[in-house]
mmCIF file of C-alpha atoms in Angstrom:
data_model
loop_
_atom_site.group_PDB
_atom_site.id
_atom_site.type_symbol
_atom_site.label_atom_id
_atom_site.label_comp_id
_atom_site.label_asym_id
_atom_site.label_seq_id
_atom_site.Cartn_x
_atom_site.Cartn_y
_atom_site.Cartn_z
ATOM 1 C CA ILE A 92 17.680 -54.646 -67.357
ATOM 2 C CA LEU A 93 20.831 -54.741 -65.349
ATOM 3 C CA VAL A 94 21.323 -58.440 -66.072
ATOM 4 C CA THR A 95 20.774 -57.915 -69.814
ATOM 5 C CA THR A 96 23.148 -54.985 -69.943
ATOM 6 C CA ARG A 97 25.848 -56.965 -68.070
ATOM 7 C CA LEU A 98 25.328 -59.870 -70.522
ATOM 8 C CA ILE A 99 25.684 -57.604 -73.579
ATOM 9 C CA ALA A 100 28.842 -56.081 -72.049
ATOM 10 C CA SER A 101 30.411 -59.501 -71.621
ATOM 11 C CA LYS A 102 29.637 -60.627 -75.125
ATOM 12 C CA ASN A 103 30.357 -57.375 -77.014
ATOM 13 C CA SER A 104 33.801 -55.879 -77.381
ATOM 14 C CA ALA A 105 32.418 -52.331 -77.920
ATOM 15 C CA PRO A 106 31.653 -50.157 -74.867
ATOM 16 C CA THR A 107 28.268 -50.843 -73.278
ATOM 17 C CA VAL A 108 26.511 -47.924 -71.525
ATOM 18 C CA LEU A 109 23.257 -47.993 -69.694
ATOM 19 C CA VAL A 110 21.201 -44.831 -70.207
ATOM 20 C CA THR A 111 18.410 -44.143 -67.721
ATOM 21 C CA LYS A 112 16.717 -41.456 -65.671
ATOM 22 C CA ASP A 113 16.003 -43.885 -62.857
ATOM 23 C CA LEU A 114 18.368 -42.807 -60.017
ATOM 24 C CA ASN A 115 17.958 -46.109 -58.201
ATOM 25 C CA MET A 116 18.924 -48.046 -61.331
ATOM 26 C CA GLN A 117 21.927 -45.689 -61.820
ATOM 27 C CA LEU A 118 23.179 -46.470 -58.295
ATOM 28 C CA LYS A 119 22.774 -50.197 -58.772
ATOM 29 C CA ALA A 120 24.599 -50.067 -62.158
ATOM 30 C CA HIS A 121 27.501 -48.132 -60.619
ATOM 31 C CA ALA A 122 27.570 -50.622 -57.773
ATOM 32 C CA ILE A 123 28.176 -53.572 -60.040
ATOM 33 C CA GLY A 124 30.561 -51.662 -62.293
ATOM 34 C CA LEU A 125 28.345 -50.894 -65.274
ATOM 35 C CA PRO A 126 28.936 -47.496 -67.010
ATOM 36 C CA CYS A 127 25.694 -45.501 -66.657
ATOM 37 C CA GLU A 128 24.553 -42.100 -68.075
ATOM 38 C CA ASP A 129 21.630 -39.858 -68.101
ATOM 39 C CA TYR A 130 19.728 -38.704 -71.213
ATOM 40 C CA GLN A 131 21.364 -35.582 -72.779
ATOM 41 C CA ASN A 132 18.847 -34.645 -75.541
ATOM 42 C CA ASP A 133 16.492 -32.806 -73.125
ATOM 43 C CA LYS A 134 19.137 -31.004 -71.116
ATOM 44 C CA VAL A 135 19.684 -27.221 -71.502
ATOM 45 C CA ASP A 136 22.896 -25.257 -71.306
ATOM 46 C CA SER A 137 23.884 -24.824 -67.694
ATOM 47 C CA ASN A 138 24.696 -21.105 -68.413
ATOM 48 C CA LEU A 139 21.041 -20.497 -69.141
ATOM 49 C CA VAL A 140 20.037 -21.792 -65.690
ATOM 50 C CA LYS A 141 22.600 -19.537 -64.097
ATOM 51 C CA GLU A 142 21.164 -16.438 -65.711
ATOM 52 C CA THR A 143 21.154 -13.571 -63.303
ATOM 53 C CA GLY A 144 19.662 -10.138 -63.649
ATOM 54 C CA PRO A 145 19.027 -8.163 -66.883
ATOM 55 C CA THR A 146 21.771 -7.303 -69.300
ATOM 56 C CA ILE A 147 23.339 -3.842 -68.675
ATOM 57 C CA ILE A 148 23.579 -1.579 -71.711
ATOM 58 C CA ASP A 149 25.571 1.665 -71.568
ATOM 59 C CA LEU A 150 24.013 4.745 -73.083
ATOM 60 C CA ARG A 151 24.895 8.487 -73.336
ATOM 61 C CA PRO A 152 23.055 10.602 -70.785
ATOM 62 C CA SER A 153 21.259 12.296 -73.658
ATOM 63 C CA ASP A 154 20.054 9.010 -75.058
ATOM 64 C CA LEU A 155 18.779 7.846 -71.655
ATOM 65 C CA GLN A 156 16.940 11.158 -71.253
ATOM 66 C CA ARG A 157 15.366 10.794 -74.641
ATOM 67 C CA PHE A 158 14.207 7.281 -73.701
ATOM 68 C CA ALA A 159 12.699 8.568 -70.439
ATOM 69 C CA SER A 160 10.698 11.205 -72.293
ATOM 70 C CA SER A 161 9.621 9.241 -75.457
ATOM 71 C CA GLY A 162 9.355 5.719 -73.944
ATOM 72 C CA THR A 163 11.282 3.980 -76.833
ATOM 73 C CA ILE A 164 14.800 3.780 -78.132
ATOM 74 C CA GLU A 165 16.599 1.857 -80.786
ATOM 75 C CA LEU A 166 18.997 -0.949 -79.965
ATOM 76 C CA PRO A 167 22.580 0.373 -80.044
ATOM 77 C CA SER A 168 24.654 -1.234 -82.808
ATOM 78 C CA HIS A 169 27.407 -2.526 -80.368
ATOM 79 C CA VAL A 170 24.969 -4.664 -78.368
ATOM 80 C CA LYS A 171 24.612 -8.377 -78.889
ATOM 81 C CA LYS A 172 21.377 -9.992 -79.880
ATOM 82 C CA ILE A 173 18.434 -9.223 -77.519
ATOM 83 C CA TYR A 174 15.483 -11.595 -77.705
ATOM 84 C CA PRO A 175 11.883 -10.212 -77.905
ATOM 85 C CA ASN A 176 10.447 -9.359 -74.416
ATOM 86 C CA GLU A 177 13.942 -9.711 -72.892
ATOM 87 C CA TYR A 178 14.648 -7.263 -70.106
ATOM 88 C CA VAL A 179 17.720 -4.961 -69.937
ATOM 89 C CA LEU A 180 19.010 -2.209 -67.716
ATOM 90 C CA LEU A 181 19.936 0.971 -69.565
ATOM 91 C CA LYS A 182 22.738 2.791 -67.758
ATOM 92 C CA ALA A 183 24.229 6.248 -68.189
ATOM 93 C CA GLY A 184 26.955 6.873 -65.604
ATOM 94 C CA GLU A 185 27.007 5.412 -62.116
ATOM 95 C CA LYS A 186 23.712 6.433 -60.711
ATOM 96 C CA ARG A 187 21.420 6.931 -63.725
ATOM 97 C CA THR A 188 19.625 3.618 -64.755
ATOM 98 C CA MET A 189 16.306 2.641 -66.190
ATOM 99 C CA PRO A 190 14.931 -0.812 -66.944
ATOM 100 C CA ALA A 191 13.541 -1.533 -70.454
ATOM 101 C CA ARG A 192 11.994 -4.347 -72.435
ATOM 102 C CA MET A 193 12.781 -5.323 -75.965
ATOM 103 C CA GLY A 194 9.586 -5.180 -78.062
ATOM 104 C CA SER A 195 8.702 -7.202 -81.082
ATOM 105 C CA ASP A 196 9.340 -4.131 -83.162
ATOM 106 C CA GLY A 197 13.027 -4.059 -82.331
ATOM 107 C CA LEU A 198 12.862 -1.094 -80.023
ATOM 108 C CA PHE A 199 13.375 -0.890 -76.263
ATOM 109 C CA HIS A 200 10.192 0.077 -74.450
ATOM 110 C CA LYS A 201 9.591 1.515 -70.944
ATOM 111 C CA LEU A 202 8.079 -0.950 -68.483
ATOM 112 C CA PHE A 203 4.315 -0.856 -67.728
ATOM 113 C CA ILE A 204 4.039 -1.037 -63.927
ATOM 114 C CA PRO A 205 0.918 0.223 -62.158
ATOM 115 C CA ASP A 206 1.457 2.405 -59.097
ATOM 116 C CA GLN A 207 -0.009 -0.463 -57.046
ATOM 117 C CA ILE A 208 -1.911 -3.685 -57.575
ATOM 118 C CA ARG A 209 -4.941 -3.807 -55.351
ATOM 119 C CA ILE A 210 -7.616 -6.483 -55.632
ATOM 120 C CA GLN A 211 -11.034 -5.313 -54.289
ATOM 121 C CA GLN A 212 -10.384 -3.905 -50.810
ATOM 122 C CA GLY A 213 -7.297 -5.969 -50.101
ATOM 123 C CA LYS A 214 -3.727 -5.021 -49.362
ATOM 124 C CA PRO A 215 -1.932 -2.885 -52.018
ATOM 125 C CA LEU A 216 1.053 -4.535 -53.629
ATOM 126 C CA ARG A 217 4.070 -2.758 -55.062
ATOM 127 C CA PRO A 218 7.347 -4.159 -56.672
ATOM 128 C CA LEU A 219 10.179 -4.031 -54.125
ATOM 129 C CA ASN A 220 13.166 -4.429 -56.416
ATOM 130 C CA LEU A 221 14.246 -4.314 -60.083
ATOM 131 C CA GLY A 222 13.488 -8.049 -60.726
ATOM 132 C CA GLN A 223 9.959 -7.641 -59.479
ATOM 133 C CA GLN A 224 9.431 -4.681 -61.627
ATOM 134 C CA CYS A 225 10.320 -6.632 -64.720
ATOM 135 C CA PHE A 226 8.262 -9.632 -63.595
ATOM 136 C CA ILE A 227 5.129 -7.505 -63.088
ATOM 137 C CA ASP A 228 5.649 -5.939 -66.534
ATOM 138 C CA ALA A 229 5.869 -9.354 -68.122
ATOM 139 C CA LEU A 230 2.808 -10.652 -66.178
ATOM 140 C CA LEU A 231 0.716 -7.643 -67.339
ATOM 141 C CA ASN A 232 2.052 -7.529 -70.926
ATOM 142 C CA PRO A 233 -0.671 -8.898 -73.255
ATOM 143 C CA GLU A 234 1.891 -9.728 -75.953
ATOM 144 C CA ALA A 235 3.787 -12.148 -73.712
ATOM 145 C CA THR A 236 1.347 -15.111 -73.634
ATOM 146 C CA LEU A 237 4.067 -17.336 -72.041
ATOM 147 C CA VAL A 238 6.040 -16.072 -68.981
ATOM 148 C CA THR A 239 8.686 -18.112 -67.308
ATOM 149 C CA CYS A 240 10.327 -17.143 -64.090
ATOM 150 C CA TYR A 241 13.206 -18.575 -61.991
ATOM 151 C CA GLY A 242 13.467 -17.486 -58.435
ATOM 152 C CA GLN A 243 14.646 -18.917 -55.107
ATOM 153 C CA ALA A 244 12.328 -19.194 -52.132
ATOM 154 C CA GLY A 245 10.921 -15.865 -50.894
ATOM 155 C CA THR A 246 11.418 -13.790 -54.042
ATOM 156 C CA GLY A 247 7.703 -13.249 -54.519
ATOM 157 C CA LYS A 248 7.012 -15.406 -57.593
ATOM 158 C CA THR A 249 3.714 -16.880 -56.465
ATOM 159 C CA LEU A 250 2.360 -13.702 -54.863
ATOM 160 C CA LEU A 251 3.157 -11.428 -57.845
ATOM 161 C CA ALA A 252 1.792 -13.970 -60.311
ATOM 162 C CA VAL A 253 -1.520 -14.296 -58.444
ATOM 163 C CA ALA A 254 -1.883 -10.572 -57.891
ATOM 164 C CA SER A 255 -1.223 -9.748 -61.537
ATOM 165 C CA ALA A 256 -3.586 -12.558 -62.709
ATOM 166 C CA LEU A 257 -6.472 -11.117 -60.639
ATOM 167 C CA HIS A 258 -5.582 -7.614 -61.668
ATOM 168 C CA ALA A 259 -5.757 -8.473 -65.369
ATOM 169 C CA THR A 260 -8.899 -10.533 -64.884
ATOM 170 C CA PHE A 261 -10.753 -7.869 -62.983
ATOM 171 C CA GLY A 262 -9.621 -5.488 -65.803
ATOM 172 C CA GLY A 263 -11.566 -7.583 -68.353
ATOM 173 C CA GLU A 264 -8.641 -9.115 -70.201
ATOM 174 C CA TYR A 265 -9.420 -12.687 -69.191
ATOM 175 C CA ASN A 266 -12.430 -14.697 -68.085
ATOM 176 C CA GLY A 267 -10.731 -16.002 -65.046
ATOM 177 C CA VAL A 268 -7.659 -17.409 -63.325
ATOM 178 C CA THR A 269 -6.592 -21.088 -63.331
ATOM 179 C CA VAL A 270 -3.925 -22.276 -60.946
ATOM 180 C CA SER A 271 -2.264 -25.640 -60.681
ATOM 181 C CA ARG A 272 0.758 -27.334 -59.157
ATOM 182 C CA PRO A 273 2.526 -30.709 -59.777
ATOM 183 C CA VAL A 274 1.661 -33.271 -57.115
ATOM 184 C CA ILE A 275 5.301 -34.084 -56.063
ATOM 185 C CA PRO A 276 5.742 -34.561 -52.334
ATOM 186 C CA LEU A 277 8.768 -33.439 -50.304
ATOM 187 C CA GLY A 278 10.007 -36.491 -48.511
ATOM 188 C CA ASP A 279 7.462 -38.998 -47.139
ATOM 189 C CA THR A 280 3.734 -38.545 -47.853
ATOM 190 C CA LEU A 281 0.702 -38.941 -45.644
ATOM 191 C CA GLY A 282 -0.851 -41.445 -48.028
ATOM 192 C CA PHE A 283 -4.371 -41.442 -49.413
ATOM 193 C CA LEU A 284 -6.255 -38.113 -49.181
ATOM 194 C CA PRO A 285 -10.046 -38.474 -48.880
ATOM 195 C CA GLY A 286 -12.627 -36.052 -50.179
ATOM 196 C CA SER A 287 -13.457 -34.412 -53.531
ATOM 197 C CA LEU A 288 -10.899 -33.264 -56.101
ATOM 198 C CA GLU A 289 -10.733 -29.826 -54.591
ATOM 199 C CA GLU A 290 -10.241 -31.310 -51.117
ATOM 200 C CA LYS A 291 -7.405 -33.578 -52.364
ATOM 201 C CA LEU A 292 -5.601 -30.684 -54.043
ATOM 202 C CA ASP A 293 -6.038 -28.332 -51.092
ATOM 203 C CA PRO A 294 -2.809 -29.353 -49.308
ATOM 204 C CA TRP A 295 -0.753 -28.939 -52.524
ATOM 205 C CA LEU A 296 -2.244 -25.496 -53.294
ATOM 206 C CA LYS A 297 -1.661 -23.901 -49.862
ATOM 207 C CA PRO A 298 0.864 -21.404 -51.266
ATOM 208 C CA ILE A 299 -1.794 -20.240 -53.823
ATOM 209 C CA PHE A 300 -4.395 -19.852 -51.181
ATOM 210 C CA ASP A 301 -1.980 -18.057 -48.842
ATOM 211 C CA ALA A 302 -1.334 -15.503 -51.658
ATOM 212 C CA LEU A 303 -5.034 -15.099 -52.232
ATOM 213 C CA GLU A 304 -5.746 -14.598 -48.574
ATOM 214 C CA PHE A 305 -2.897 -12.047 -48.278
ATOM 215 C CA LEU A 306 -4.094 -10.044 -51.320
ATOM 216 C CA LEU A 307 -7.843 -10.091 -50.442
ATOM 217 C CA THR A 308 -7.710 -9.440 -46.680
ATOM 218 C CA PRO A 309 -8.435 -5.717 -46.071
ATOM 219 C CA GLU A 310 -5.785 -3.781 -44.161
ATOM 220 C CA GLN A 311 -6.580 -3.311 -40.572
ATOM 221 C CA ASN A 312 -6.179 -0.172 -38.369
ATOM 222 C CA PRO A 313 -3.342 -0.833 -35.983
ATOM 223 C CA ALA A 314 -5.690 0.150 -33.105
ATOM 224 C CA LYS A 315 -8.230 -2.569 -34.189
ATOM 225 C CA ARG A 316 -5.819 -5.401 -34.847
ATOM 226 C CA LYS A 317 -6.566 -7.016 -31.459
ATOM 227 C CA GLN A 318 -9.327 -9.593 -31.875
ATOM 228 C CA PRO A 319 -11.925 -10.245 -29.103
ATOM 229 C CA ARG A 320 -11.267 -13.241 -26.926
ATOM 230 C CA GLY A 321 -12.804 -16.417 -28.268
ATOM 231 C CA ARG A 322 -12.899 -15.276 -31.897
ATOM 232 C CA LYS A 323 -11.665 -17.934 -34.363
ATOM 233 C CA GLY A 324 -10.085 -17.480 -37.724
ATOM 234 C CA ALA A 325 -8.106 -14.457 -39.047
ATOM 235 C CA THR A 326 -10.517 -14.141 -41.955
ATOM 236 C CA ASP A 327 -13.745 -13.838 -39.994
ATOM 237 C CA GLY A 328 -15.212 -10.403 -39.965
ATOM 238 C CA PRO A 329 -18.162 -8.368 -41.249
ATOM 239 C CA PHE A 330 -17.528 -9.471 -44.906
ATOM 240 C CA ASN A 331 -16.765 -13.065 -44.128
ATOM 241 C CA PRO A 332 -19.003 -15.394 -42.046
ATOM 242 C CA PRO A 333 -17.191 -17.593 -39.560
ATOM 243 C CA GLY A 334 -15.383 -20.441 -41.215
ATOM 244 C CA LYS A 335 -15.376 -18.778 -44.678
ATOM 245 C CA LYS A 336 -12.191 -17.731 -46.370
ATOM 246 C CA VAL A 337 -11.909 -14.418 -48.165
ATOM 247 C CA TYR A 338 -11.326 -16.251 -51.524
ATOM 248 C CA ASP A 339 -14.133 -18.766 -51.248
ATOM 249 C CA SER A 340 -16.562 -16.656 -53.323
ATOM 250 C CA MET A 341 -14.018 -16.547 -56.151
ATOM 251 C CA LEU A 342 -13.728 -20.348 -56.113
ATOM 252 C CA ASP A 343 -17.504 -20.887 -55.927
ATOM 253 C CA SER A 344 -18.135 -18.538 -58.875
ATOM 254 C CA GLY A 345 -15.382 -20.074 -61.056
ATOM 255 C CA LEU A 346 -13.388 -16.869 -61.227
ATOM 256 C CA VAL A 347 -10.517 -18.754 -59.692
ATOM 257 C CA GLU A 348 -10.267 -22.387 -60.904
ATOM 258 C CA ILE A 349 -8.173 -25.201 -59.559
ATOM 259 C CA GLU A 350 -6.834 -27.529 -62.234
ATOM 260 C CA ALA A 351 -5.451 -31.094 -61.707
ATOM 261 C CA LEU A 352 -2.573 -31.545 -64.152
ATOM 262 C CA CYS A 353 -3.317 -35.310 -64.362
ATOM 263 C CA TYR A 354 -6.671 -34.495 -66.205
ATOM 264 C CA ILE A 355 -5.432 -31.654 -68.442
ATOM 265 C CA ARG A 356 -4.551 -33.740 -71.573
ATOM 266 C CA GLY A 357 -6.997 -33.135 -74.393
ATOM 267 C CA ARG A 358 -8.332 -29.895 -72.953
ATOM 268 C CA SER A 359 -8.340 -26.585 -74.654
ATOM 269 C CA ILE A 360 -8.184 -23.578 -72.309
ATOM 270 C CA PRO A 361 -9.304 -20.259 -73.899
ATOM 271 C CA ASN A 362 -9.282 -16.741 -72.309
ATOM 272 C CA ARG A 363 -7.788 -17.880 -68.994
ATOM 273 C CA TYR A 364 -4.839 -16.614 -66.985
ATOM 274 C CA PHE A 365 -3.097 -19.949 -66.154
ATOM 275 C CA ILE A 366 -0.485 -20.093 -63.350
ATOM 276 C CA LEU A 367 1.521 -23.159 -62.894
ATOM 277 C CA ASP A 368 3.453 -23.091 -59.628
ATOM 278 C CA GLU A 369 6.562 -25.306 -58.904
ATOM 279 C CA ALA A 370 7.008 -25.863 -62.613
ATOM 280 C CA GLN A 371 10.518 -27.231 -62.085
ATOM 281 C CA GLN A 372 8.894 -30.451 -60.930
ATOM 282 C CA LEU A 373 7.581 -31.228 -64.466
ATOM 283 C CA THR A 374 9.207 -33.344 -67.136
ATOM 284 C CA PRO A 375 9.736 -31.795 -70.566
ATOM 285 C CA LEU A 376 6.845 -33.926 -71.963
ATOM 286 C CA GLU A 377 4.510 -32.777 -69.209
ATOM 287 C CA ALA A 378 5.578 -29.065 -69.851
ATOM 288 C CA LYS A 379 4.838 -29.554 -73.558
ATOM 289 C CA THR A 380 1.441 -31.000 -72.833
ATOM 290 C CA ILE A 381 0.491 -27.975 -70.671
ATOM 291 C CA VAL A 382 1.841 -25.328 -73.073
ATOM 292 C CA THR A 383 -0.092 -26.880 -75.951
ATOM 293 C CA ARG A 384 -3.372 -26.665 -73.946
ATOM 294 C CA MET A 385 -3.358 -22.851 -74.188
ATOM 295 C CA ALA A 386 -5.974 -21.545 -76.669
ATOM 296 C CA ARG A 387 -6.491 -18.057 -78.010
ATOM 297 C CA GLY A 388 -6.730 -15.305 -75.446
ATOM 298 C CA SER A 389 -4.993 -17.322 -72.662
ATOM 299 C CA LYS A 390 -1.765 -16.558 -70.882
ATOM 300 C CA LEU A 391 0.487 -19.168 -69.219
ATOM 301 C CA VAL A 392 2.889 -18.317 -66.345
ATOM 302 C CA LEU A 393 5.448 -21.025 -65.351
ATOM 303 C CA ILE A 394 7.244 -20.228 -62.064
ATOM 304 C CA GLY A 395 9.672 -22.212 -59.993
ATOM 305 C CA ASP A 396 13.203 -22.705 -58.651
ATOM 306 C CA PRO A 397 15.428 -25.072 -60.657
ATOM 307 C CA ALA A 398 17.503 -25.560 -57.515
ATOM 308 C CA GLN A 399 14.565 -27.043 -55.612
ATOM 309 C CA ILE A 400 13.521 -30.385 -57.248
ATOM 310 C CA ASP A 401 11.821 -33.385 -55.628
ATOM 311 C CA ASN A 402 10.988 -35.258 -58.821
ATOM 312 C CA PRO A 403 13.561 -38.092 -59.131
ATOM 313 C CA TYR A 404 13.248 -38.121 -62.947
ATOM 314 C CA VAL A 405 14.410 -34.576 -63.688
ATOM 315 C CA ASP A 406 17.251 -32.333 -62.541
ATOM 316 C CA ARG A 407 18.125 -28.647 -62.796
ATOM 317 C CA LEU A 408 19.102 -28.981 -66.419
ATOM 318 C CA SER A 409 16.299 -31.226 -67.730
ATOM 319 C CA ASN A 410 13.119 -30.103 -65.941
ATOM 320 C CA GLY A 411 10.118 -28.789 -67.767
ATOM 321 C CA LEU A 412 10.590 -25.117 -66.575
ATOM 322 C CA VAL A 413 14.131 -24.744 -67.968
ATOM 323 C CA TYR A 414 13.264 -26.850 -71.078
ATOM 324 C CA THR A 415 10.309 -24.582 -71.992
ATOM 325 C CA ARG A 416 12.436 -21.514 -71.452
ATOM 326 C CA ASP A 417 15.236 -22.900 -73.637
ATOM 327 C CA ARG A 418 13.002 -24.089 -76.506
ATOM 328 C CA LEU A 419 10.751 -20.953 -76.747
ATOM 329 C CA ARG A 420 13.204 -18.180 -75.758
ATOM 330 C CA ASP A 421 13.283 -16.695 -79.274
ATOM 331 C CA GLU A 422 9.573 -16.601 -79.738
ATOM 332 C CA ALA A 423 7.906 -13.136 -79.763
ATOM 333 C CA CYS A 424 5.143 -14.396 -77.400
ATOM 334 C CA SER A 425 7.597 -15.571 -74.715
ATOM 335 C CA SER A 426 9.114 -13.617 -71.812
ATOM 336 C CA HIS A 427 11.487 -14.577 -69.032
ATOM 337 C CA VAL A 428 12.549 -13.061 -65.729
ATOM 338 C CA THR A 429 14.946 -14.208 -63.095
ATOM 339 C CA LEU A 430 14.319 -13.061 -59.544
ATOM 340 C CA GLU A 431 17.377 -12.926 -57.374
ATOM 341 C CA ARG A 432 16.582 -10.857 -54.273
ATOM 342 C CA GLY A 433 14.418 -12.473 -51.554
ATOM 343 C CA GLU A 434 11.802 -10.321 -49.853
ATOM 344 C CA ARG A 435 10.244 -12.773 -47.406
ATOM 345 C CA SER A 436 12.542 -12.254 -44.445
ATOM 346 C CA GLN A 437 16.231 -11.942 -43.771
ATOM 347 C CA LEU A 438 16.318 -15.488 -42.451
ATOM 348 C CA ALA A 439 14.704 -16.891 -45.622
ATOM 349 C CA GLU A 440 17.081 -15.022 -47.843
ATOM 350 C CA ALA A 441 20.150 -16.224 -45.834
ATOM 351 C CA ALA A 442 18.854 -19.900 -45.849
ATOM 352 C CA ALA A 443 18.186 -19.800 -49.639
ATOM 353 C CA LYS A 444 21.718 -18.661 -50.375
ATOM 354 C CA LYS A 445 23.724 -20.600 -47.869
ATOM 355 C CA MET A 446 21.888 -23.884 -47.123
#
């Protein structure tokens, strides 16, 4: 390809440009002096990727009070266009604020946030900041069948998505939870992974399993946290035989299903809560394939960080996560949340922002 491009450039007076997504080919083209560019038709506006928190809308104190009591309010005439299921922060003065969601009826609605999300006898989960409140509302909103979320490491994307999926499934809204993740390695790989499909996918789905274990492990009394000497496994106990994980029964029953993206083409997935982690690793075509698999009664949640990409064929402006958000942002079935504040630890928050 490089030789052909150089030959055309030598024979043609018009400018000759090589267009490719292959980073290695781009480097070689620049090294021999060939103009080289990336594709532009699948890139989104950089301002959309930089989206921060919800739009702030100033109201009179009486209007905010009326919204708090009635649960709905009309869009003020001076406000720019707000998309369906977009989140805003209604503000009256310095200290009086309340989040709201734009409904398909053109009215702002109060958020639906349970006091806590608790799966069986596991740990209770509550939103820790405004972004998480909006995210939980979107995850539990039956009208939003597509939810996209940007968030740096430690903002709680995976944990909140898994908790809300189990909460809605146990509430009878869905038949089960399907989770998946692109198989894109960070740096060098360990090579061939033996075993069944589930065993091959196990290393890639550790974040999902970590979230399940955190949510399903019962809270322990501080006085009983010390384990007897010789005991193995933090999940062993009266409800879990040695060597069994707290989520194994859900996997065995099919309530939680692991899906390999390489086999998803041609499928139709009805009545499932589908979570796709690390969606920024997808190409736009892969994202389209996954979105079009969702049948009636299903909900799709795409989560990821556009700043953390290991796939050499996409970047922060052309990956499947931002592409899906850009193309479907004006649909009434679509909702988007950007998480900014990390809750994992002070160290993780500092590293995410400064490294």
